[in-house]
PDB file of C-alpha atoms in Angstrom:
ATOM      1  CA  MET A   7      46.860   1.009  -5.761  1.00 43.00           C
ATOM      2  CA  ALA A   8      43.512   0.868  -3.701  1.00 52.00           C
ATOM      3  CA  GLY A   9      40.069   2.465  -3.362  1.00 79.00           C
ATOM      4  CA  LYS A  10      39.620   3.976  -7.099  1.00 91.00           C
ATOM      5  CA  ILE A  11      36.072   5.234  -7.172  1.00 95.00           C
ATOM      6  CA  GLY A  12      34.259   4.228 -10.546  1.00 95.00           C
ATOM      7  CA  THR A  13      30.666   3.595 -12.272  1.00 96.00           C
ATOM      8  CA  ILE A  14      29.732  -0.063 -13.300  1.00 96.00           C
ATOM      9  CA  ILE A  15      28.819   0.671 -17.152  1.00 95.00           C
ATOM     10  CA  ALA A  16      28.125  -2.684 -18.275  1.00 93.00           C
ATOM     11  CA  ALA A  17      27.147  -6.337 -16.209  1.00 88.00           C
ATOM     12  CA  HIS A  18      27.390  -9.377 -17.949  1.00 81.00           C
ATOM     13  CA  GLY A  19      27.206 -12.591 -15.155  1.00 77.00           C
ATOM     14  CA  ARG A  20      29.847 -12.179 -13.047  1.00 80.00           C
ATOM     15  CA  HIS A  21      32.030  -9.934 -14.884  1.00 85.00           C
ATOM     16  CA  TYR A  22      31.522  -5.845 -14.719  1.00 92.00           C
ATOM     17  CA  LEU A  23      33.161  -3.067 -16.429  1.00 94.00           C
ATOM     18  CA  ALA A  24      33.930   0.253 -14.438  1.00 95.00           C
ATOM     19  CA  GLN A  25      34.833   3.522 -15.805  1.00 93.00           C
ATOM     20  CA  VAL A  26      37.578   5.135 -13.749  1.00 92.00           C
ATOM     21  CA  ASP A  27      38.779   8.271 -14.678  1.00 87.00           C
ATOM     22  CA  GLY A  28      38.312   7.995 -18.151  1.00 84.00           C
ATOM     23  CA  ILE A  29      39.528   4.244 -18.240  1.00 89.00           C
ATOM     24  CA  ARG A  30      37.899   1.007 -18.303  1.00 91.00           C
ATOM     25  CA  LEU A  31      38.925  -1.552 -15.651  1.00 92.00           C
ATOM     26  CA  GLN A  32      37.554  -5.115 -15.906  1.00 92.00           C
ATOM     27  CA  CYS A  33      36.409  -6.197 -12.651  1.00 93.00           C
ATOM     28  CA  VAL A  34      34.891  -9.253 -10.620  1.00 90.00           C
ATOM     29  CA  THR A  35      33.349  -9.358  -7.212  1.00 90.00           C
ATOM     30  CA  ARG A  36      34.884 -11.141  -4.056  1.00 83.00           C
ATOM     31  CA  GLY A  37      33.824 -14.548  -4.001  1.00 74.00           C
ATOM     32  CA  LYS A  38      30.237 -15.831  -5.391  1.00 70.00           C
ATOM     33  CA  LYS A  39      28.224 -12.235  -4.752  1.00 70.00           C
ATOM     34  CA  SER A  40      27.149 -10.929  -7.624  1.00 73.00           C
ATOM     35  CA  ASP A  41      25.193  -7.920  -6.572  1.00 87.00           C
ATOM     36  CA  VAL A  42      26.500  -5.146  -8.063  1.00 94.00           C
ATOM     37  CA  ALA A  43      24.220  -3.220 -10.935  1.00 95.00           C
ATOM     38  CA  VAL A  44      25.309  -1.300 -14.150  1.00 96.00           C
ATOM     39  CA  GLY A  45      24.711   2.358 -12.517  1.00 97.00           C
ATOM     40  CA  ASP A  46      26.470   1.217  -9.291  1.00 97.00           C
ATOM     41  CA  ILE A  47      29.283   3.826  -7.918  1.00 96.00           C
ATOM     42  CA  VAL A  48      31.764   1.398  -6.538  1.00 96.00           C
ATOM     43  CA  ARG A  49      35.008   1.121  -4.786  1.00 95.00           C
ATOM     44  CA  ILE A  50      37.923  -0.982  -6.759  1.00 95.00           C
ATOM     45  CA  LYS A  51      41.348  -2.263  -5.829  1.00 94.00           C
ATOM     46  CA  GLU A  52      43.026  -2.347  -8.750  1.00 91.00           C
ATOM     47  CA  THR A  53      45.310  -5.866  -9.421  1.00 91.00           C
ATOM     48  CA  SER A  54      46.522  -4.915 -12.469  1.00 89.00           C
ATOM     49  CA  PRO A  55      46.517  -2.103 -15.369  1.00 86.00           C
ATOM     50  CA  ASN A  56      43.090  -3.113 -16.641  1.00 87.00           C
ATOM     51  CA  GLN A  57      41.625  -5.213 -13.943  1.00 91.00           C
ATOM     52  CA  GLY A  58      40.037  -4.853 -10.576  1.00 93.00           C
ATOM     53  CA  VAL A  59      38.236  -6.474  -7.795  1.00 93.00           C
ATOM     54  CA  ILE A  60      35.137  -4.720  -6.347  1.00 94.00           C
ATOM     55  CA  GLU A  61      35.943  -3.922  -2.692  1.00 92.00           C
ATOM     56  CA  ALA A  62      32.332  -1.988  -1.815  1.00 92.00           C
ATOM     57  CA  ILE A  63      29.310  -0.585  -3.535  1.00 94.00           C
ATOM     58  CA  ASP A  64      28.374   3.324  -2.500  1.00 95.00           C
ATOM     59  CA  GLU A  65      25.151   3.798  -1.261  1.00 96.00           C
ATOM     60  CA  ARG A  66      22.637   3.879  -4.132  1.00 97.00           C
ATOM     61  CA  LYS A  67      19.637   6.769  -4.486  1.00 97.00           C
ATOM     62  CA  THR A  68      17.552   3.965  -6.259  1.00 97.00           C
ATOM     63  CA  LEU A  69      17.134   0.058  -7.449  1.00 96.00           C
ATOM     64  CA  LEU A  70      15.401  -1.365 -10.420  1.00 95.00           C
ATOM     65  CA  TYR A  71      14.695  -4.922 -10.449  1.00 91.00           C
ATOM     66  CA  ARG A  72      12.606  -7.609 -10.617  1.00 90.00           C
ATOM     67  CA  SER A  73      12.139 -11.013  -8.967  1.00 89.00           C
ATOM     68  CA  ASP A  74      10.877 -14.251  -9.448  1.00 84.00           C
ATOM     69  CA  GLN A  75      10.227 -16.843  -7.062  1.00 80.00           C
ATOM     70  CA  TYR A  76      13.760 -17.709  -6.248  1.00 80.00           C
ATOM     71  CA  LYS A  77      16.033 -14.814  -7.004  1.00 82.00           C
ATOM     72  CA  SER A  78      15.862 -11.424  -8.076  1.00 85.00           C
ATOM     73  CA  LYS A  79      17.664  -9.698 -11.148  1.00 87.00           C
ATOM     74  CA  LEU A  80      18.934  -6.234 -10.873  1.00 90.00           C
ATOM     75  CA  LEU A  81      18.039  -4.067 -13.731  1.00 93.00           C
ATOM     76  CA  ALA A  82      20.282  -0.782 -12.911  1.00 96.00           C
ATOM     77  CA  ALA A  83      21.119   1.512  -9.862  1.00 97.00           C
ATOM     78  CA  ASN A  84      20.795   4.852  -9.371  1.00 97.00           C
ATOM     79  CA  VAL A  85      18.683   5.858 -12.080  1.00 97.00           C
ATOM     80  CA  THR A  86      16.141   8.731 -11.771  1.00 98.00           C
ATOM     81  CA  GLN A  87      13.799   7.836 -14.843  1.00 97.00           C
ATOM     82  CA  LEU A  88      12.659   4.673 -16.779  1.00 98.00           C
ATOM     83  CA  PHE A  89      11.188   4.865 -20.396  1.00 98.00           C
ATOM     84  CA  ILE A  90       8.839   2.047 -21.740  1.00 97.00           C
ATOM     85  CA  VAL A  91       9.116   1.558 -25.352  1.00 97.00           C
ATOM     86  CA  VAL A  92       6.222   0.456 -26.754  1.00 97.00           C
ATOM     87  CA  ALA A  93       5.055   0.234 -30.909  1.00 97.00           C
ATOM     88  CA  THR A  94       2.040  -0.016 -32.840  1.00 97.00           C
ATOM     89  CA  GLU A  95       3.490  -3.030 -33.734  1.00 96.00           C
ATOM     90  CA  PRO A  96       4.475  -6.049 -33.072  1.00 93.00           C
ATOM     91  CA  GLY A  97       2.023  -6.000 -30.241  1.00 91.00           C
ATOM     92  CA  PHE A  98       2.963  -5.002 -26.877  1.00 94.00           C
ATOM     93  CA  SER A  99       2.327  -6.253 -23.179  1.00 94.00           C
ATOM     94  CA  ASP A 100       0.032  -4.762 -20.995  1.00 94.00           C
ATOM     95  CA  ASP A 101       0.988  -7.094 -17.923  1.00 94.00           C
ATOM     96  CA  LEU A 102       4.503  -5.931 -18.731  1.00 94.00           C
ATOM     97  CA  VAL A 103       4.204  -2.422 -18.951  1.00 96.00           C
ATOM     98  CA  SER A 104       1.899  -2.197 -15.949  1.00 96.00           C
ATOM     99  CA  ARG A 105       4.860  -3.935 -14.107  1.00 96.00           C
ATOM    100  CA  ALA A 106       7.522  -2.100 -15.048  1.00 96.00           C
ATOM    101  CA  LEU A 107       5.179   0.930 -13.874  1.00 97.00           C
ATOM    102  CA  ILE A 108       4.630  -0.681 -10.404  1.00 97.00           C
ATOM    103  CA  ALA A 109       8.379  -1.524 -10.040  1.00 96.00           C
ATOM    104  CA  ALA A 110       9.005   2.123 -10.876  1.00 96.00           C
ATOM    105  CA  GLU A 111       6.667   3.572  -8.494  1.00 96.00           C
ATOM    106  CA  ALA A 112       7.949   1.461  -5.732  1.00 95.00           C
ATOM    107  CA  ALA A 113      11.499   2.505  -6.254  1.00 95.00           C
ATOM    108  CA  GLY A 114      10.791   6.114  -6.511  1.00 96.00           C
ATOM    109  CA  ILE A 115      11.607   6.488  -9.902  1.00 97.00           C
ATOM    110  CA  ALA A 116       9.582   8.666 -12.420  1.00 97.00           C
ATOM    111  CA  ALA A 117       8.237   6.410 -15.255  1.00 98.00           C
ATOM    112  CA  HIS A 118       7.665   7.479 -19.009  1.00 98.00           C
ATOM    113  CA  ILE A 119       5.950   5.526 -22.153  1.00 98.00           C
ATOM    114  CA  VAL A 120       7.787   5.834 -25.387  1.00 98.00           C
ATOM    115  CA  LEU A 121       5.376   4.697 -28.090  1.00 98.00           C
ATOM    116  CA  ASN A 122       7.409   3.920 -31.007  1.00 98.00           C
ATOM    117  CA  LYS A 123       6.367   3.401 -34.841  1.00 97.00           C
ATOM    118  CA  THR A 124       3.842   5.741 -35.382  1.00 97.00           C
ATOM    119  CA  ASP A 125       4.492   5.627 -38.876  1.00 97.00           C
ATOM    120  CA  VAL A 126       2.284   2.946 -38.862  1.00 97.00           C
ATOM    121  CA  THR A 127      -0.889   4.719 -39.225  1.00 96.00           C
ATOM    122  CA  GLU A 128      -3.098   2.407 -39.591  1.00 97.00           C
ATOM    123  CA  LEU A 129      -2.437   0.591 -35.975  1.00 97.00           C
ATOM    124  CA  LEU A 130      -1.891   4.185 -34.307  1.00 97.00           C
ATOM    125  CA  PRO A 131      -5.180   4.550 -33.391  1.00 97.00           C
ATOM    126  CA  LYS A 132      -5.610   1.636 -31.656  1.00 97.00           C
ATOM    127  CA  ALA A 133      -1.979   1.638 -29.761  1.00 97.00           C
ATOM    128  CA  ARG A 134      -3.220   5.112 -28.653  1.00 97.00           C
ATOM    129  CA  GLU A 135      -6.351   4.090 -26.817  1.00 97.00           C
ATOM    130  CA  ARG A 136      -4.290   1.225 -25.099  1.00 96.00           C
ATOM    131  CA  VAL A 137      -1.591   3.816 -23.597  1.00 97.00           C
ATOM    132  CA  ALA A 138      -4.513   6.443 -22.934  1.00 97.00           C
ATOM    133  CA  LEU A 139      -4.938   3.983 -19.674  1.00 96.00           C
ATOM    134  CA  TYR A 140      -1.405   5.154 -18.564  1.00 97.00           C
ATOM    135  CA  ALA A 141      -1.637   8.699 -19.528  1.00 98.00           C
ATOM    136  CA  SER A 142      -5.144   8.952 -17.504  1.00 96.00           C
ATOM    137  CA  LEU A 143      -2.901   7.734 -14.823  1.00 96.00           C
ATOM    138  CA  GLY A 144      -0.133  10.599 -14.819  1.00 97.00           C
ATOM    139  CA  TYR A 145       2.484   8.694 -16.668  1.00 98.00           C
ATOM    140  CA  ARG A 146       3.852  10.354 -20.277  1.00 98.00           C
ATOM    141  CA  VAL A 147       3.629   9.044 -22.929  1.00 98.00           C
ATOM    142  CA  HIS A 148       5.733  10.358 -25.909  1.00 98.00           C
ATOM    143  CA  GLU A 149       4.581   9.622 -29.770  1.00 98.00           C
ATOM    144  CA  VAL A 150       8.082   9.037 -31.869  1.00 98.00           C
ATOM    145  CA  SER A 151       9.016   7.218 -34.844  1.00 97.00           C
ATOM    146  CA  ALA A 152      12.945   6.219 -34.850  1.00 95.00           C
ATOM    147  CA  ARG A 153      12.657   4.984 -38.447  1.00 94.00           C
ATOM    148  CA  SER A 154      10.553   7.824 -40.356  1.00 96.00           C
ATOM    149  CA  ALA A 155      11.088  10.982 -38.038  1.00 97.00           C
ATOM    150  CA  PRO A 156      14.409  10.116 -36.540  1.00 96.00           C
ATOM    151  CA  ASP A 157      15.293  14.117 -35.795  1.00 96.00           C
ATOM    152  CA  ALA A 158      12.080  14.432 -34.236  1.00 97.00           C
ATOM    153  CA  ALA A 159      12.603  11.307 -32.242  1.00 97.00           C
ATOM    154  CA  CYS A 160      15.843  13.081 -30.554  1.00 96.00           C
ATOM    155  CA  GLU A 161      14.227  16.502 -30.110  1.00 97.00           C
ATOM    156  CA  THR A 162      11.518  14.978 -28.344  1.00 97.00           C
ATOM    157  CA  LEU A 163      13.344  12.681 -26.347  1.00 97.00           C
ATOM    158  CA  LEU A 164      16.927  14.237 -25.259  1.00 95.00           C
ATOM    159  CA  PRO A 165      15.485  17.289 -23.402  1.00 96.00           C
ATOM    160  CA  LEU A 166      13.637  14.565 -21.235  1.00 97.00           C
ATOM    161  CA  MET A 167      16.900  13.064 -20.388  1.00 96.00           C
ATOM    162  CA  ARG A 168      19.320  15.760 -20.118  1.00 95.00           C
ATOM    163  CA  GLY A 169      20.635  15.860 -16.169  1.00 96.00           C
ATOM    164  CA  GLN A 170      19.004  12.439 -15.664  1.00 97.00           C
ATOM    165  CA  SER A 171      19.917   8.681 -15.563  1.00 97.00           C
ATOM    166  CA  SER A 172      17.586   6.976 -17.219  1.00 98.00           C
ATOM    167  CA  ILE A 173      17.082   3.201 -18.250  1.00 97.00           C
ATOM    168  CA  LEU A 174      15.071   2.066 -21.272  1.00 96.00           C
ATOM    169  CA  ILE A 175      13.217  -0.798 -21.591  1.00 95.00           C
ATOM    170  CA  GLY A 176      11.244  -2.787 -23.743  1.00 92.00           C
ATOM    171  CA  GLN A 177      10.212  -5.953 -25.483  1.00 92.00           C
ATOM    172  CA  SER A 178      11.980  -7.262 -28.599  1.00 89.00           C
ATOM    173  CA  GLY A 179      10.599  -5.633 -31.555  1.00 91.00           C
ATOM    174  CA  MET A 180       9.413  -2.483 -30.406  1.00 94.00           C
ATOM    175  CA  GLY A 181      12.150  -0.860 -31.719  1.00 93.00           C
ATOM    176  CA  LYS A 182      13.956   0.640 -28.628  1.00 93.00           C
ATOM    177  CA  SER A 183      17.679  -0.205 -29.827  1.00 89.00           C
ATOM    178  CA  SER A 184      17.061   2.157 -32.951  1.00 92.00           C
ATOM    179  CA  LEU A 185      15.914   4.887 -30.359  1.00 95.00           C
ATOM    180  CA  ILE A 186      19.290   3.976 -28.665  1.00 93.00           C
ATOM    181  CA  ASN A 187      21.289   4.538 -31.706  1.00 91.00           C
ATOM    182  CA  LEU A 188      19.433   7.721 -32.554  1.00 93.00           C
ATOM    183  CA  LEU A 189      20.240   9.072 -28.358  1.00 94.00           C
ATOM    184  CA  VAL A 190      23.629   7.910 -28.165  1.00 91.00           C
ATOM    185  CA  PRO A 191      26.637   8.947 -31.240  1.00 82.00           C
ATOM    186  CA  ASP A 192      28.432   5.214 -31.569  1.00 80.00           C
ATOM    187  CA  ALA A 193      26.260   3.193 -29.239  1.00 77.00           C
ATOM    188  CA  ASP A 194      27.035   0.374 -31.798  1.00 75.00           C
ATOM    189  CA  ILE A 195      31.102   0.784 -31.460  1.00 71.00           C
ATOM    190  CA  ALA A 196      30.830   1.514 -27.917  1.00 72.00           C
ATOM    191  CA  THR A 197      28.700  -1.859 -27.897  1.00 74.00           C
ATOM    192  CA  ARG A 198      31.319  -3.660 -29.585  1.00 76.00           C
ATOM    193  CA  GLU A 199      33.948  -2.410 -27.360  1.00 77.00           C
ATOM    194  CA  ILE A 200      32.281  -3.084 -24.260  1.00 77.00           C
ATOM    195  CA  SER A 201      31.513  -6.790 -25.622  1.00 75.00           C
ATOM    196  CA  ALA A 202      34.889  -7.591 -25.770  1.00 77.00           C
ATOM    197  CA  ALA A 203      36.138  -6.318 -23.118  1.00 75.00           C
ATOM    198  CA  LEU A 204      33.809  -8.600 -21.063  1.00 74.00           C
ATOM    199  CA  ASP A 205      34.369 -11.701 -23.156  1.00 67.00           C
ATOM    200  CA  SER A 206      30.823 -11.813 -24.405  1.00 56.00           C
ATOM    201  CA  GLY A 207      31.393 -12.139 -27.830  1.00 53.00           C
ATOM    202  CA  LYS A 208      28.759 -11.432 -30.372  1.00 50.00           C
ATOM    203  CA  HIS A 209      26.086 -11.556 -27.532  1.00 52.00           C
ATOM    204  CA  THR A 210      26.078  -7.874 -27.434  1.00 52.00           C
ATOM    205  CA  THR A 211      22.404  -7.959 -26.339  1.00 55.00           C
ATOM    206  CA  THR A 212      22.198  -9.958 -23.290  1.00 67.00           C
ATOM    207  CA  PHE A 213      24.098  -7.459 -21.054  1.00 80.00           C
ATOM    208  CA  THR A 214      23.063  -4.158 -19.913  1.00 88.00           C
ATOM    209  CA  ARG A 215      25.318  -1.233 -20.497  1.00 91.00           C
ATOM    210  CA  LEU A 216      25.393   2.706 -19.910  1.00 95.00           C
ATOM    211  CA  TYR A 217      26.284   5.507 -21.862  1.00 93.00           C
ATOM    212  CA  ALA A 218      27.549   8.784 -20.602  1.00 90.00           C
ATOM    213  CA  ILE A 219      26.577  11.452 -22.903  1.00 87.00           C
ATOM    214  CA  GLY A 220      28.489  14.633 -21.903  1.00 81.00           C
ATOM    215  CA  THR A 221      28.814  15.186 -18.204  1.00 83.00           C
ATOM    216  CA  ASP A 222      25.100  15.544 -16.713  1.00 88.00           C
ATOM    217  CA  CYS A 223      23.546  12.491 -18.858  1.00 93.00           C
ATOM    218  CA  ALA A 224      23.631   8.614 -18.623  1.00 95.00           C
ATOM    219  CA  ILE A 225      21.454   6.503 -20.690  1.00 96.00           C
ATOM    220  CA  ILE A 226      21.178   2.655 -19.779  1.00 95.00           C
ATOM    221  CA  ASP A 227      20.178  -0.055 -22.251  1.00 93.00           C
ATOM    222  CA  SER A 228      18.824  -3.200 -20.492  1.00 89.00           C
ATOM    223  CA  PRO A 229      18.036  -6.631 -22.787  1.00 83.00           C
ATOM    224  CA  GLY A 230      14.519  -7.073 -23.742  1.00 79.00           C
ATOM    225  CA  PHE A 231      12.975  -9.735 -21.588  1.00 77.00           C
ATOM    226  CA  GLN A 232       9.190 -11.301 -21.332  1.00 78.00           C
ATOM    227  CA  GLU A 233       8.977 -11.231 -17.832  1.00 83.00           C
ATOM    228  CA  PHE A 234       8.970  -8.932 -15.174  1.00 90.00           C
ATOM    229  CA  GLY A 235       8.101 -10.586 -11.808  1.00 91.00           C
ATOM    230  CA  LEU A 236       7.496  -8.516  -8.803  1.00 94.00           C
ATOM    231  CA  TYR A 237       8.002 -11.057  -6.457  1.00 91.00           C
ATOM    232  CA  HIS A 238       9.911  -8.658  -3.585  1.00 90.00           C
ATOM    233  CA  LEU A 239       6.791  -6.099  -3.072  1.00 92.00           C
ATOM    234  CA  SER A 240       5.326  -6.420  -0.013  1.00 92.00           C
ATOM    235  CA  GLU A 241       1.465  -5.927   0.011  1.00 93.00           C
ATOM    236  CA  GLY A 242       1.571  -2.247   1.903  1.00 93.00           C
ATOM    237  CA  MET A 243       4.351  -1.404  -1.252  1.00 95.00           C
ATOM    238  CA  LEU A 244       1.893  -3.211  -3.726  1.00 95.00           C
ATOM    239  CA  GLU A 245      -1.106  -0.982  -3.164  1.00 95.00           C
ATOM    240  CA  ARG A 246       0.705   1.744  -2.744  1.00 96.00           C
ATOM    241  CA  ALA A 247       2.577   1.256  -5.869  1.00 97.00           C
ATOM    242  CA  PHE A 248      -0.694   1.682  -7.963  1.00 97.00           C
ATOM    243  CA  ARG A 249      -1.216   5.434  -8.241  1.00 96.00           C
ATOM    244  CA  GLU A 250      -5.097   5.479  -8.858  1.00 97.00           C
ATOM    245  CA  PHE A 251      -5.612   3.316  -5.619  1.00 97.00           C
ATOM    246  CA  GLY A 252      -4.155   6.384  -3.708  1.00 96.00           C
ATOM    247  CA  PRO A 253      -7.566   8.221  -3.030  1.00 97.00           C
ATOM    248  CA  HIS A 254      -9.287   5.030  -1.560  1.00 97.00           C
ATOM    249  CA  LEU A 255      -6.763   3.632   0.596  1.00 96.00           C
ATOM    250  CA  GLY A 256      -7.582   3.996   4.277  1.00 95.00           C
ATOM    251  CA  LYS A 257     -11.489   4.372   3.455  1.00 96.00           C
ATOM    252  CA  CYS A 258     -12.165   1.003   3.764  1.00 97.00           C
ATOM    253  CA  ARG A 259     -14.425  -1.325   6.653  1.00 96.00           C
ATOM    254  CA  PHE A 260     -11.817  -2.777   7.390  1.00 95.00           C
ATOM    255  CA  TYR A 261      -8.173  -1.085   8.292  1.00 92.00           C
ATOM    256  CA  ASN A 262      -6.542  -4.578   7.148  1.00 92.00           C
ATOM    257  CA  CYS A 263      -8.538  -4.636   4.125  1.00 96.00           C
ATOM    258  CA  HIS A 264      -6.383  -6.885   0.982  1.00 96.00           C
ATOM    259  CA  HIS A 265      -8.819  -5.455  -1.441  1.00 97.00           C
ATOM    260  CA  LEU A 266      -9.908  -8.705  -2.503  1.00 96.00           C
ATOM    261  CA  THR A 267     -13.352  -9.614  -1.628  1.00 95.00           C
ATOM    262  CA  GLU A 268     -13.551  -7.832   1.497  1.00 96.00           C
ATOM    263  CA  PRO A 269     -17.160  -6.075   2.307  1.00 97.00           C
ATOM    264  CA  GLY A 270     -17.264  -2.375   2.654  1.00 97.00           C
ATOM    265  CA  CYS A 271     -13.751  -2.290   0.193  1.00 98.00           C
ATOM    266  CA  ALA A 272     -13.594   1.441  -0.996  1.00 98.00           C
ATOM    267  CA  VAL A 273     -10.737   0.098  -3.564  1.00 98.00           C
ATOM    268  CA  LEU A 274     -13.272  -2.709  -4.860  1.00 98.00           C
ATOM    269  CA  ALA A 275     -16.009   0.078  -5.227  1.00 98.00           C
ATOM    270  CA  ALA A 276     -13.969   2.041  -6.967  1.00 98.00           C
ATOM    271  CA  VAL A 277     -13.638  -0.660  -9.522  1.00 98.00           C
ATOM    272  CA  GLU A 278     -17.363  -1.212  -9.481  1.00 97.00           C
ATOM    273  CA  ALA A 279     -17.582   2.018 -10.805  1.00 97.00           C
ATOM    274  CA  ASN A 280     -14.873   1.828 -12.847  1.00 95.00           C
ATOM    275  CA  THR A 281     -12.580   4.787 -11.429  1.00 96.00           C
ATOM    276  CA  ILE A 282     -10.215   1.570 -11.171  1.00 97.00           C
ATOM    277  CA  ALA A 283      -9.371  -0.066 -14.460  1.00 96.00           C
ATOM    278  CA  PRO A 284     -10.701  -3.798 -14.071  1.00 96.00           C
ATOM    279  CA  MET A 285      -7.360  -4.777 -15.578  1.00 95.00           C
ATOM    280  CA  ARG A 286      -5.101  -2.729 -12.944  1.00 96.00           C
ATOM    281  CA  HIS A 287      -7.239  -4.712 -10.122  1.00 97.00           C
ATOM    282  CA  ALA A 288      -6.664  -7.600 -11.942  1.00 97.00           C
ATOM    283  CA  LEU A 289      -2.756  -7.229 -12.115  1.00 96.00           C
ATOM    284  CA  TYR A 290      -2.712  -6.329  -8.346  1.00 97.00           C
ATOM    285  CA  GLN A 291      -4.505  -9.712  -6.970  1.00 96.00           C
ATOM    286  CA  GLN A 292      -2.055 -11.506  -9.195  1.00 95.00           C
ATOM    287  CA  LEU A 293       1.176  -9.387  -8.086  1.00 95.00           C
ATOM    288  CA  LEU A 294      -0.466  -9.895  -4.601  1.00 94.00           C
ATOM    289  CA  HIS A 295      -0.654 -13.631  -5.302  1.00 91.00           C
ATOM    290  CA  GLU A 296       3.110 -13.698  -6.272  1.00 90.00           C
ATOM    291  CA  SER A 297       4.167 -12.054  -3.568  1.00 87.00           C
ATOM    292  CA  SER A 298       2.958 -14.448  -0.766  1.00 85.00           C
ATOM    293  CA  GLN A 299       4.716 -17.155  -3.059  1.00 80.00           C
ATOM    294  CA  LYS A 300       8.171 -16.180  -2.880  1.00 67.00           C
ATOM    295  CA  ILE A 301      10.987 -18.724  -1.127  1.00 58.00           C
ATOM    296  CA  GLY A 302      13.143 -15.929  -0.117  1.00 53.00           C
ATOM    297  CA  TYR A 303      16.315 -14.296  -1.428  1.00 44.00           C
TER     298      TYR A 303
END
């Protein structure tokens, strides 16, 4: 039988798990291509009762991915929002947070920040001060404590996820897994089942997986990572992905201004006036440099 339609719910290397009419199929792609992402709607040719080959990928509404100099890494397809989990402890990386926000902006995905471990009261003021920069740019910040106030954390986050396809990302140690376990009933059991189906043994943290909650809510859990390359973003995409640059674009003396050292640059004037945070402009410079280094995909 050909032409089954399914949703990719897990990916590990070139092995995929698709949900098709309530049944899970282990799938592979033809040849060596591995351009399938969790969240993709795919057409599958069934080759045996629980296995199939992915024949085609339906058009994606969104695609979130990161890239380095040589290749790209797909994170998820068709997501409508991104939740970046940070915490009072251990320290989180502003660079990673900003890069994730830029990726979401460029992909047309709404972004939220979740500040976890608010019960660590002595470190809370400093953490709040750090996320205030993102709040000032219009990103919503949600304070939770998965450990000490689990019910309140669910009440805060679940309503935001209804009717949406959400991906949670974060560095290890931020409590993302604890939040997933709160938001997704039986997440541990589902993860073990998926892990067994993908033959990935005990490495349950190394693959991305999608949990469906009811009929209108999907939550995607991605592995923790320490780097978020954006080599695929062009200069034009980058300047538009920095929200705070918006009011100043088109007001520079030169129409092809790079916002680096040019005289009469409206963006640099805003950095000078502290309307744009120097840290964010420094990241823009870094990303522009990375974009010029890519070797092609």
